[in-house]
Structures are given as structure tokens and as C-alpha cells.
mmCIF file of C-alpha atoms in Angstrom:
data_model
loop_
_atom_site.group_PDB
_atom_site.id
_atom_site.type_symbol
_atom_site.label_atom_id
_atom_site.label_comp_id
_atom_site.label_asym_id
_atom_site.label_seq_id
_atom_site.Cartn_x
_atom_site.Cartn_y
_atom_site.Cartn_z
ATOM 1 C CA MET A 26 10.337 -61.742 -78.073
ATOM 2 C CA GLY A 27 8.287 -64.600 -79.943
ATOM 3 C CA ALA A 28 4.719 -64.902 -79.709
ATOM 4 C CA GLN A 29 4.536 -67.571 -77.395
ATOM 5 C CA ASP A 30 7.228 -66.535 -75.270
ATOM 6 C CA GLY A 31 4.567 -64.559 -73.284
ATOM 7 C CA PRO A 32 2.497 -67.030 -71.838
ATOM 8 C CA THR A 33 5.480 -69.327 -70.730
ATOM 9 C CA LEU A 34 7.153 -66.346 -69.168
ATOM 10 C CA ILE A 35 4.069 -65.503 -67.400
ATOM 11 C CA ALA A 36 3.672 -69.207 -66.534
ATOM 12 C CA SER A 37 6.997 -68.903 -65.207
ATOM 13 C CA VAL A 38 6.708 -65.759 -62.742
ATOM 14 C CA GLN A 39 3.324 -67.392 -61.318
ATOM 15 C CA ARG A 40 5.336 -70.751 -60.024
ATOM 16 C CA ALA A 41 8.131 -68.344 -58.803
ATOM 17 C CA PHE A 42 5.781 -67.026 -56.237
ATOM 18 C CA ARG A 43 3.961 -70.025 -55.824
ATOM 19 C CA LEU A 44 7.369 -71.111 -54.681
ATOM 20 C CA LEU A 45 7.569 -67.967 -52.621
ATOM 21 C CA GLU A 46 4.759 -68.693 -50.802
ATOM 22 C CA ALA A 47 4.957 -71.967 -49.949
ATOM 23 C CA VAL A 48 8.562 -70.880 -48.234
ATOM 24 C CA SER A 49 7.014 -68.542 -46.365
ATOM 25 C CA ALA A 50 4.356 -70.877 -44.666
ATOM 26 C CA HIS A 51 7.750 -72.230 -43.127
ATOM 27 C CA GLU A 52 9.653 -70.274 -40.997
ATOM 28 C CA ASN A 53 12.425 -72.534 -40.584
ATOM 29 C CA GLY A 54 13.134 -73.568 -44.036
ATOM 30 C CA ALA A 55 11.399 -76.463 -46.352
ATOM 31 C CA PRO A 56 13.026 -78.608 -48.778
ATOM 32 C CA ALA A 57 12.745 -78.764 -52.349
ATOM 33 C CA LYS A 58 10.719 -81.700 -52.430
ATOM 34 C CA GLN A 59 8.175 -80.703 -49.488
ATOM 35 C CA LEU A 60 7.616 -77.148 -51.776
ATOM 36 C CA ALA A 61 7.255 -79.145 -54.708
ATOM 37 C CA ARG A 62 4.626 -81.183 -53.459
ATOM 38 C CA ALA A 63 3.038 -77.814 -51.779
ATOM 39 C CA THR A 64 2.762 -75.920 -55.069
ATOM 40 C CA GLY A 65 2.234 -79.265 -57.269
ATOM 41 C CA LEU A 66 5.429 -78.633 -59.533
ATOM 42 C CA PRO A 67 7.536 -81.205 -61.045
ATOM 43 C CA LEU A 68 10.938 -81.725 -58.535
ATOM 44 C CA ALA A 69 13.255 -80.854 -61.656
ATOM 45 C CA THR A 70 10.821 -77.564 -62.729
ATOM 46 C CA ALA A 71 10.756 -76.490 -58.901
ATOM 47 C CA TYR A 72 14.602 -77.187 -57.838
ATOM 48 C CA HIS A 73 15.353 -74.718 -61.389
ATOM 49 C CA LEU A 74 13.241 -71.972 -59.890
ATOM 50 C CA LEU A 75 14.548 -72.183 -56.533
ATOM 51 C CA ARG A 76 18.079 -72.057 -57.896
ATOM 52 C CA THR A 77 17.167 -69.141 -59.618
ATOM 53 C CA LEU A 78 15.585 -66.956 -56.198
ATOM 54 C CA VAL A 79 18.376 -67.953 -54.413
ATOM 55 C CA HIS A 80 20.827 -67.044 -57.448
ATOM 56 C CA ASP A 81 19.182 -63.676 -57.430
ATOM 57 C CA GLY A 82 18.767 -63.022 -53.599
ATOM 58 C CA TYR A 83 15.266 -63.740 -53.132
ATOM 59 C CA LEU A 84 15.695 -67.058 -51.311
ATOM 60 C CA ARG A 85 18.368 -68.529 -49.006
ATOM 61 C CA LYS A 86 19.276 -72.335 -49.213
ATOM 62 C CA LEU A 87 20.097 -73.257 -45.721
ATOM 63 C CA GLU A 88 22.786 -75.937 -44.733
ATOM 64 C CA ASP A 89 20.425 -78.935 -44.240
ATOM 65 C CA GLY A 90 18.990 -78.198 -47.817
ATOM 66 C CA GLY A 91 16.207 -76.578 -46.870
ATOM 67 C CA PHE A 92 14.897 -72.931 -48.134
ATOM 68 C CA ILE A 93 13.794 -69.780 -46.512
ATOM 69 C CA LEU A 94 13.606 -66.447 -47.540
ATOM 70 C CA GLY A 95 16.277 -64.079 -48.798
ATOM 71 C CA ASP A 96 17.709 -60.842 -47.792
ATOM 72 C CA LYS A 97 16.304 -59.136 -50.847
ATOM 73 C CA LEU A 98 12.644 -60.331 -50.359
ATOM 74 C CA GLN A 99 12.706 -59.015 -46.285
ATOM 75 C CA ALA A 100 14.202 -55.468 -48.037
ATOM 76 C CA LEU A 101 11.310 -55.166 -50.355
ATOM 77 C CA HIS A 102 9.228 -55.867 -47.373
ATOM 78 C CA SER A 103 10.912 -53.476 -45.166
ATOM 79 C CA THR A 104 10.417 -50.716 -48.036
ATOM 80 C CA ALA A 105 6.691 -51.485 -48.463
ATOM 81 C CA ARG A 106 6.390 -51.295 -44.715
ATOM 82 C CA GLY A 107 8.275 -48.195 -45.230
ATOM 83 C CA GLN A 108 6.192 -46.910 -47.953
ATOM 84 C CA THR A 109 2.722 -47.874 -46.135
ATOM 85 C CA LEU A 110 3.834 -46.080 -43.003
ATOM 86 C CA LEU A 111 4.480 -43.070 -45.372
ATOM 87 C CA SER A 112 1.187 -43.083 -46.849
ATOM 88 C CA ARG A 113 -0.800 -42.713 -43.623
ATOM 89 C CA ILE A 114 0.918 -39.179 -42.567
ATOM 90 C CA ARG A 115 0.544 -37.754 -46.148
ATOM 91 C CA PRO A 116 -2.945 -36.309 -45.801
ATOM 92 C CA THR A 117 -0.999 -34.248 -42.403
ATOM 93 C CA LEU A 118 1.818 -32.947 -44.673
ATOM 94 C CA ALA A 119 -0.773 -31.990 -47.647
ATOM 95 C CA ALA A 120 -3.134 -30.220 -44.768
ATOM 96 C CA LEU A 121 0.148 -28.652 -43.414
ATOM 97 C CA ARG A 122 1.446 -27.830 -46.956
ATOM 98 C CA ASP A 123 -2.540 -26.192 -47.676
ATOM 99 C CA GLU A 124 -2.435 -24.038 -44.574
ATOM 100 C CA LEU A 125 1.169 -22.598 -44.616
ATOM 101 C CA ALA A 126 1.049 -22.445 -48.814
ATOM 102 C CA THR A 127 4.685 -23.771 -48.252
ATOM 103 C CA PRO A 128 5.926 -27.394 -49.344
ATOM 104 C CA ALA A 129 6.483 -30.054 -46.490
ATOM 105 C CA TYR A 130 9.561 -31.708 -46.117
ATOM 106 C CA LEU A 131 10.443 -35.079 -43.846
ATOM 107 C CA THR A 132 13.870 -36.571 -43.313
ATOM 108 C CA PHE A 133 15.190 -39.860 -41.032
ATOM 109 C CA TYR A 134 18.422 -40.305 -39.427
ATOM 110 C CA GLU A 135 19.184 -43.072 -40.599
ATOM 111 C CA GLU A 136 22.509 -45.343 -41.246
ATOM 112 C CA GLY A 137 24.304 -42.355 -40.089
ATOM 113 C CA GLU A 138 22.447 -40.236 -42.761
ATOM 114 C CA ILE A 139 19.524 -37.159 -42.900
ATOM 115 C CA ARG A 140 17.751 -38.656 -45.745
ATOM 116 C CA VAL A 141 14.493 -37.092 -46.932
ATOM 117 C CA ALA A 142 11.618 -39.485 -46.896
ATOM 118 C CA GLU A 143 9.044 -37.132 -48.484
ATOM 119 C CA ILE A 144 8.343 -34.188 -49.609
ATOM 120 C CA VAL A 145 4.606 -32.780 -50.071
ATOM 121 C CA ASP A 146 4.586 -29.826 -52.369
ATOM 122 C CA GLY A 147 2.628 -28.507 -55.480
ATOM 123 C CA PRO A 148 1.922 -25.296 -57.619
ATOM 124 C CA ARG A 149 0.983 -23.149 -54.880
ATOM 125 C CA ALA A 150 3.838 -24.480 -52.396
ATOM 126 C CA PRO A 151 6.796 -25.364 -55.160
ATOM 127 C CA ARG A 152 9.915 -27.038 -53.088
ATOM 128 C CA VAL A 153 13.601 -26.203 -52.862
ATOM 129 C CA ASP A 154 15.596 -27.391 -55.721
ATOM 130 C CA LEU A 155 17.811 -30.058 -53.953
ATOM 131 C CA TRP A 156 20.605 -29.039 -55.756
ATOM 132 C CA VAL A 157 22.974 -30.342 -52.956
ATOM 133 C CA GLY A 158 22.028 -34.084 -51.498
ATOM 134 C CA PHE A 159 21.178 -33.926 -47.611
ATOM 135 C CA GLU A 160 24.049 -36.553 -47.066
ATOM 136 C CA ASP A 161 26.072 -33.359 -47.861
ATOM 137 C CA ALA A 162 24.417 -30.274 -46.672
ATOM 138 C CA GLY A 163 23.005 -31.342 -43.460
ATOM 139 C CA HIS A 164 24.630 -28.267 -41.487
ATOM 140 C CA ALA A 165 23.019 -25.917 -43.818
ATOM 141 C CA THR A 166 19.557 -27.124 -43.480
ATOM 142 C CA ALA A 167 16.951 -26.524 -40.650
ATOM 143 C CA LEU A 168 16.171 -29.845 -41.098
ATOM 144 C CA GLY A 169 19.711 -30.940 -41.012
ATOM 145 C CA LYS A 170 20.389 -29.036 -38.191
ATOM 146 C CA SER A 171 16.922 -30.091 -36.372
ATOM 147 C CA VAL A 172 18.396 -33.823 -36.312
ATOM 148 C CA LEU A 173 21.671 -32.331 -34.824
ATOM 149 C CA ARG A 174 19.903 -30.441 -32.206
ATOM 150 C CA GLU A 175 18.756 -33.843 -30.989
ATOM 151 C CA LEU A 176 21.454 -36.045 -31.080
ATOM 152 C CA ASP A 177 24.154 -36.392 -27.811
ATOM 153 C CA ASP A 178 27.347 -35.214 -28.201
ATOM 154 C CA ALA A 179 28.585 -38.377 -28.866
ATOM 155 C CA GLY A 180 26.045 -38.577 -32.094
ATOM 156 C CA ARG A 181 26.730 -35.085 -33.192
ATOM 157 C CA ASN A 182 30.512 -35.672 -33.168
ATOM 158 C CA ASP A 183 30.227 -38.821 -34.885
ATOM 159 C CA TYR A 184 28.018 -36.914 -37.874
ATOM 160 C CA LEU A 185 30.424 -33.683 -37.856
ATOM 161 C CA SER A 186 33.365 -36.097 -37.659
ATOM 162 C CA ARG A 187 32.391 -37.286 -41.191
ATOM 163 C CA HIS A 188 30.846 -34.946 -42.805
ATOM 164 C CA SER A 189 32.926 -31.404 -44.338
ATOM 165 C CA LEU A 190 30.882 -28.253 -43.553
ATOM 166 C CA ALA A 191 30.807 -27.125 -47.002
ATOM 167 C CA ASP A 192 30.180 -23.233 -48.064
ATOM 168 C CA LEU A 193 26.995 -23.661 -49.959
ATOM 169 C CA THR A 194 26.159 -19.787 -49.748
ATOM 170 C CA PRO A 195 28.133 -16.993 -48.048
ATOM 171 C CA ARG A 196 25.867 -17.152 -45.090
ATOM 172 C CA THR A 197 26.551 -21.164 -44.093
ATOM 173 C CA VAL A 198 27.961 -21.720 -41.538
ATOM 174 C CA THR A 199 30.949 -23.514 -41.558
ATOM 175 C CA SER A 200 32.737 -23.806 -38.733
ATOM 176 C CA SER A 201 31.188 -26.926 -36.626
ATOM 177 C CA SER A 202 31.802 -25.118 -32.975
ATOM 178 C CA GLU A 203 29.267 -22.299 -34.083
ATOM 179 C CA LEU A 204 27.371 -24.128 -35.931
ATOM 180 C CA LEU A 205 26.456 -26.328 -32.501
ATOM 181 C CA ARG A 206 26.565 -22.996 -30.534
ATOM 182 C CA ARG A 207 23.821 -21.530 -33.212
ATOM 183 C CA ILE A 208 21.684 -25.182 -32.823
ATOM 184 C CA ASP A 209 21.720 -24.413 -29.179
ATOM 185 C CA SER A 210 20.849 -21.402 -29.094
ATOM 186 C CA SER A 211 17.782 -21.213 -31.467
ATOM 187 C CA PRO A 212 15.467 -18.258 -30.466
ATOM 188 C CA VAL A 213 12.739 -20.309 -31.707
ATOM 189 C CA ALA A 214 13.796 -23.781 -30.279
ATOM 190 C CA PRO A 215 12.966 -26.623 -30.204
ATOM 191 C CA ALA A 216 12.675 -25.423 -33.998
ATOM 192 C CA VAL A 217 16.088 -24.383 -35.899
ATOM 193 C CA THR A 218 15.780 -22.413 -38.811
ATOM 194 C CA ASP A 219 17.812 -21.998 -42.323
ATOM 195 C CA LEU A 220 18.462 -18.285 -43.028
ATOM 196 C CA GLU A 221 19.590 -18.905 -46.631
ATOM 197 C CA GLU A 222 22.029 -20.791 -45.596
ATOM 198 C CA TYR A 223 21.167 -24.135 -47.941
ATOM 199 C CA ALA A 224 19.794 -21.737 -50.689
ATOM 200 C CA LEU A 225 19.966 -17.825 -51.419
ATOM 201 C CA GLY A 226 15.953 -16.725 -51.525
ATOM 202 C CA THR A 227 15.053 -19.086 -49.534
ATOM 203 C CA VAL A 228 14.388 -19.618 -45.285
ATOM 204 C CA CYS A 229 13.053 -22.889 -43.571
ATOM 205 C CA VAL A 230 12.527 -24.070 -40.246
ATOM 206 C CA ALA A 231 12.381 -27.591 -38.954
ATOM 207 C CA VAL A 232 11.265 -29.400 -35.765
ATOM 208 C CA PRO A 233 11.936 -33.241 -34.861
ATOM 209 C CA VAL A 234 9.935 -35.909 -35.108
ATOM 210 C CA TYR A 235 10.524 -39.778 -34.218
ATOM 211 C CA CYS A 236 9.391 -42.790 -35.822
ATOM 212 C CA GLY A 237 9.961 -45.069 -32.727
ATOM 213 C CA ASP A 238 13.265 -44.791 -31.845
ATOM 214 C CA THR A 239 14.373 -43.268 -35.291
ATOM 215 C CA LEU A 240 14.916 -39.500 -35.081
ATOM 216 C CA GLY A 241 13.663 -37.372 -38.134
ATOM 217 C CA SER A 242 12.637 -33.862 -38.713
ATOM 218 C CA LEU A 243 9.610 -32.053 -40.009
ATOM 219 C CA GLY A 244 10.241 -28.704 -41.873
ATOM 220 C CA VAL A 245 9.051 -26.121 -44.430
ATOM 221 C CA SER A 246 10.530 -23.743 -46.915
ATOM 222 C CA LEU A 247 9.491 -20.377 -47.720
ATOM 223 C CA PRO A 248 10.700 -17.143 -50.066
ATOM 224 C CA ALA A 249 13.075 -14.859 -47.717
ATOM 225 C CA GLU A 250 10.785 -12.232 -47.876
ATOM 226 C CA ARG A 251 8.346 -13.979 -45.456
ATOM 227 C CA VAL A 252 11.261 -14.688 -43.043
ATOM 228 C CA SER A 253 9.138 -12.558 -40.495
ATOM 229 C CA ARG A 254 6.368 -15.739 -40.420
ATOM 230 C CA LEU A 255 9.118 -18.071 -39.233
ATOM 231 C CA GLY A 256 8.532 -17.888 -35.788
ATOM 232 C CA ASP A 257 4.225 -18.599 -36.212
ATOM 233 C CA VAL A 258 5.563 -21.462 -38.566
ATOM 234 C CA ALA A 259 7.829 -22.630 -36.158
ATOM 235 C CA ALA A 260 4.769 -23.089 -33.699
ATOM 236 C CA ARG A 261 2.533 -24.328 -36.070
ATOM 237 C CA LEU A 262 5.094 -26.983 -36.899
ATOM 238 C CA LEU A 263 5.153 -28.417 -33.629
ATOM 239 C CA PRO A 264 1.988 -29.918 -33.028
ATOM 240 C CA THR A 265 1.702 -31.283 -36.456
ATOM 241 C CA ALA A 266 5.124 -33.273 -35.908
ATOM 242 C CA ASN A 267 4.000 -34.716 -32.446
ATOM 243 C CA ARG A 268 0.749 -35.832 -34.169
ATOM 244 C CA ILE A 269 3.034 -37.337 -37.188
ATOM 245 C CA SER A 270 5.168 -39.041 -34.402
ATOM 246 C CA ARG A 271 2.526 -40.611 -32.662
ATOM 247 C CA SER A 272 1.135 -41.741 -35.945
ATOM 248 C CA LEU A 273 4.292 -43.327 -36.766
ATOM 249 C CA SER A 274 5.143 -44.674 -33.921
ATOM 250 C CA LEU A 275 1.577 -46.317 -33.519
ATOM 251 C CA THR A 276 2.277 -48.216 -36.268
ATOM 252 C CA ILE A 277 5.481 -49.588 -36.494
#
């Protein structure tokens, strides 16, 4: 890149941001001429930047010639909002990690998949090696089984119809009917456990959480030799999960 390109590129980025700000001030859209006047840009410059922003998905051009914010910018806003929500509960997750000396995991059930939203670990509480993604291992993890336990019959059947129950360890349950039976008869309900079903040498326990109407789960993992603690850990998870659900639901 030439020595003179830097300032030119910076100026172009600044102009593009000014146009985005101007567009955001007009909910029903604004034409290029109006946006050029609002930003003090020459019409040709404004139109060139607007076309670039439309091409990249940050703006959308309406049939009447007006410009509104595009899907990509809306997606960035949604992602930023999600990061803000998570930042508010990280101290709670960190406190749980420190109290139990275990890593803390948070998942949400979104678009038919169980997805990890946050993991808070540390040197004294290392996370489990997620060698198989949760999309393919919901049946073998306490976090995934917690979500399945809360779903209604239609939701469970939908999930199980789209996911094979892979045999991840000798202890993994690969029968859907047996999986649901164990989930519904969990001895630590409403918590559920994973007894070396995802990874040998590791046990987990999880409880449900909610972000508004979005279902999720909060869980921790422990070395298998600490399996006798699962009941006590489950009891500690429940008030934390309730606190997280309240915090997330109050901020959406």
C-alpha cells in the first residue's frame, strides 16, 4: 500500500460511517440526495459509497430509491446485543467457577441446535476438550439433555429426528427411547447428568436457564472421581440458573 493510501482509506471509512448514521436517522429510508446533504458529501461520492454499502449488505435500497439499514448491519447489532447480555452474567459464571472449582458452561437452543454461548474456565478449572461439537453431541452432554428435558414432545421428536445419537464413549446412550426415559427419571431433577457419556473421565451436571422465551442450560464438568458431588453441585446450580434467567430476561 502506498504512503498516501492510508489517509484516503481512513477518509472513505469515515464517510461510510457518516452515511450509515444518516440512514439510521430515517426509519422509512432516505434518497441519496438527502443523505448527501445530511453528510456534506458530494452526491457522486455519496452514491458510490451507498452502492458499496448496499452491495456488502450493510444497506438496502428500496424500490422508491430510498436507503435503509441492511440485514448485515442488523445482524451485527444483534450480535453486539448478545455480547452485552453475556457480559452482564460473566461475573456470575466466574463466581460459580470459583466456588465449585469447575468450569461453567452456558448453552442456548437456537434454530433447532444446542449451541455453546459461553464457557468460563481457568487454570484450576480447565474446560473439557470439546472434541465433538454440541450440534452432534446433545444426547451425550448434561447441557444438551437439560434442553431436551425441558422441550415438549413435539420439540424432542423434532430434535431427535434431525440428530443421530452417535456412540461417543462406551457409556453413551444411543437409543432415543432410553435417552428420554433417563432424562425424565433423573435422580437430581430438574438437573440432569452426563456420566462419562461425552468424554471418559469426565462427569457433568446441568440445569435449565432461559433468556426470555429462549431455552438454554447452565452446567459444570468435574473429574469422574468427584461424581459423588454431583447432587450437591446440582443444588448449587439451581439458584445460580434462576439468577441468570432473571438477569437475561430483564435485559431483552
